[in-house]
GROMACS .gro file of C-alpha atoms in nm:
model
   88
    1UNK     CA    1   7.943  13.021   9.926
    2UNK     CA    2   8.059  12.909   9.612
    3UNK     CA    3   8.415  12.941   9.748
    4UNK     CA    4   8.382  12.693  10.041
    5UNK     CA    5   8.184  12.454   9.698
    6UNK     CA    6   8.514  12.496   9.516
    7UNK     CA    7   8.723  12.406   9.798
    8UNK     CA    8   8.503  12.103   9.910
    9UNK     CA    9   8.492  11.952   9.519
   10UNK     CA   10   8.887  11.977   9.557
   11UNK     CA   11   8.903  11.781   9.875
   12UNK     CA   12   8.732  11.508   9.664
   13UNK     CA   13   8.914  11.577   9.356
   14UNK     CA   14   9.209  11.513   9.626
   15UNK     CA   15   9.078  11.201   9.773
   16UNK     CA   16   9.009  11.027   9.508
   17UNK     CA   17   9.374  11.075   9.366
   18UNK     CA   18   9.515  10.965   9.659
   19UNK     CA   19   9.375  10.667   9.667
   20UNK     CA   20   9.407  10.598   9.297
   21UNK     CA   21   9.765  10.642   9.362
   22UNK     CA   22   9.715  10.367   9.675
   23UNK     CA   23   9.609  10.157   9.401
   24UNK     CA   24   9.874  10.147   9.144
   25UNK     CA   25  10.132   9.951   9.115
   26UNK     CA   26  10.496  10.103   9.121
   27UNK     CA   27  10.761  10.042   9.319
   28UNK     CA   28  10.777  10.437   9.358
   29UNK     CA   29  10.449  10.421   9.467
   30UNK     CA   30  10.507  10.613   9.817
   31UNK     CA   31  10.713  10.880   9.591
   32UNK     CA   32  10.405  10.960   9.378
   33UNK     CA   33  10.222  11.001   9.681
   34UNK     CA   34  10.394  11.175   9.910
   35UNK     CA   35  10.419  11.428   9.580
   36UNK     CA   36  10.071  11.424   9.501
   37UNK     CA   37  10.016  11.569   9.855
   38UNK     CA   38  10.305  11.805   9.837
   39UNK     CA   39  10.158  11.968   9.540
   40UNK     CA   40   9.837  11.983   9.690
   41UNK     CA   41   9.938  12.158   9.976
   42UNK     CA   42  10.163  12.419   9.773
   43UNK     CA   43   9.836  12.561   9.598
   44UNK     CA   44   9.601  12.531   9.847
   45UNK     CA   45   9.628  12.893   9.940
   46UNK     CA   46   9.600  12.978   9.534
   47UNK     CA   47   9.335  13.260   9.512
   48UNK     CA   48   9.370  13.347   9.117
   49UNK     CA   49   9.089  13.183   8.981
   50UNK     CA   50   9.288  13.121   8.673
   51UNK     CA   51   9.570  12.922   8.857
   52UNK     CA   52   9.323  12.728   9.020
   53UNK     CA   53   9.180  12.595   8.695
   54UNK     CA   54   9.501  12.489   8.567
   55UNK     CA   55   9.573  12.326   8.876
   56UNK     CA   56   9.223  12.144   8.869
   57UNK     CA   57   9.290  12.068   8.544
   58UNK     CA   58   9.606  11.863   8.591
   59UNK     CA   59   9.480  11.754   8.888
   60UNK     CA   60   9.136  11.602   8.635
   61UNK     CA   61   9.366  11.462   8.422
   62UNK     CA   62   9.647  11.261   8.635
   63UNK     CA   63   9.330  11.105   8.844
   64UNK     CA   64   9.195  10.993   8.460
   65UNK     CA   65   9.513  10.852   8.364
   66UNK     CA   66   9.535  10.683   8.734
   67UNK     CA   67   9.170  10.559   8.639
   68UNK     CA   68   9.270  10.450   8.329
   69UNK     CA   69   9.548  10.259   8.392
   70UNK     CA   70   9.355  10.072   8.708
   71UNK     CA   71   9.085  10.003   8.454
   72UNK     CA   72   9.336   9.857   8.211
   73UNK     CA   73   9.448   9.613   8.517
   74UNK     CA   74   9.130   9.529   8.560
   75UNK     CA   75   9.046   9.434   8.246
   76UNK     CA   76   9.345   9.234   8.207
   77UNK     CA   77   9.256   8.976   8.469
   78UNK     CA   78   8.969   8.862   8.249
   79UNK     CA   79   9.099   8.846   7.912
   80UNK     CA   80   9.046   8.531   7.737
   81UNK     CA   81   9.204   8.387   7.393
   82UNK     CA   82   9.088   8.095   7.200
   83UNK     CA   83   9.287   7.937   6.912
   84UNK     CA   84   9.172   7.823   6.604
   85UNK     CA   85   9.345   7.656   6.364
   86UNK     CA   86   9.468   7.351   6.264
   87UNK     CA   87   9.564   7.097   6.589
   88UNK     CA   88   9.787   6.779   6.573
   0.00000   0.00000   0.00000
């Protein structure tokens, strides 16, 4: 059982890359995509437990830099800047 819980956490792990990756803005947007799912359908037959925690783990850490980057869009939309000084 806790097989088919591993596998079912990396369908969401997967899902929420993918669209993450819809999401940000490159021209080679489609590339990163299409090789996002390449990769994920290489190791979905990995069986050493060890392999499949590496994977994970890159997998972890390219949706947290997809995150991050989105956030940092975000963000930049409501950025104000007031200037003081002396005027005229």
């Amino acid at each position: 059982m806790a097989a088919a819980g591993q596998q079912q956490s990396m369908l969401q792990l997967y899902r929420h890359i993918l669209k993450a990756a819809k999401h940000f803005p490159s021209v080679k947007k489609h590339s990163i995509i299409k090789t996002i799912k390449d990769e994920f359908r290489e190791n979905r037959a990995l069986t050493d437990p060890e392999k499949v925690k590496q994977c994970r783990a890159v997998a972890e850490r390219g949706l947290s830099d997809l995150q991050a980057y989105m956030g940092m869009q975000q963000q930049s939309g409501n950025m104000s800047i007031t200037l003081k000084g002396a005027t005229g």
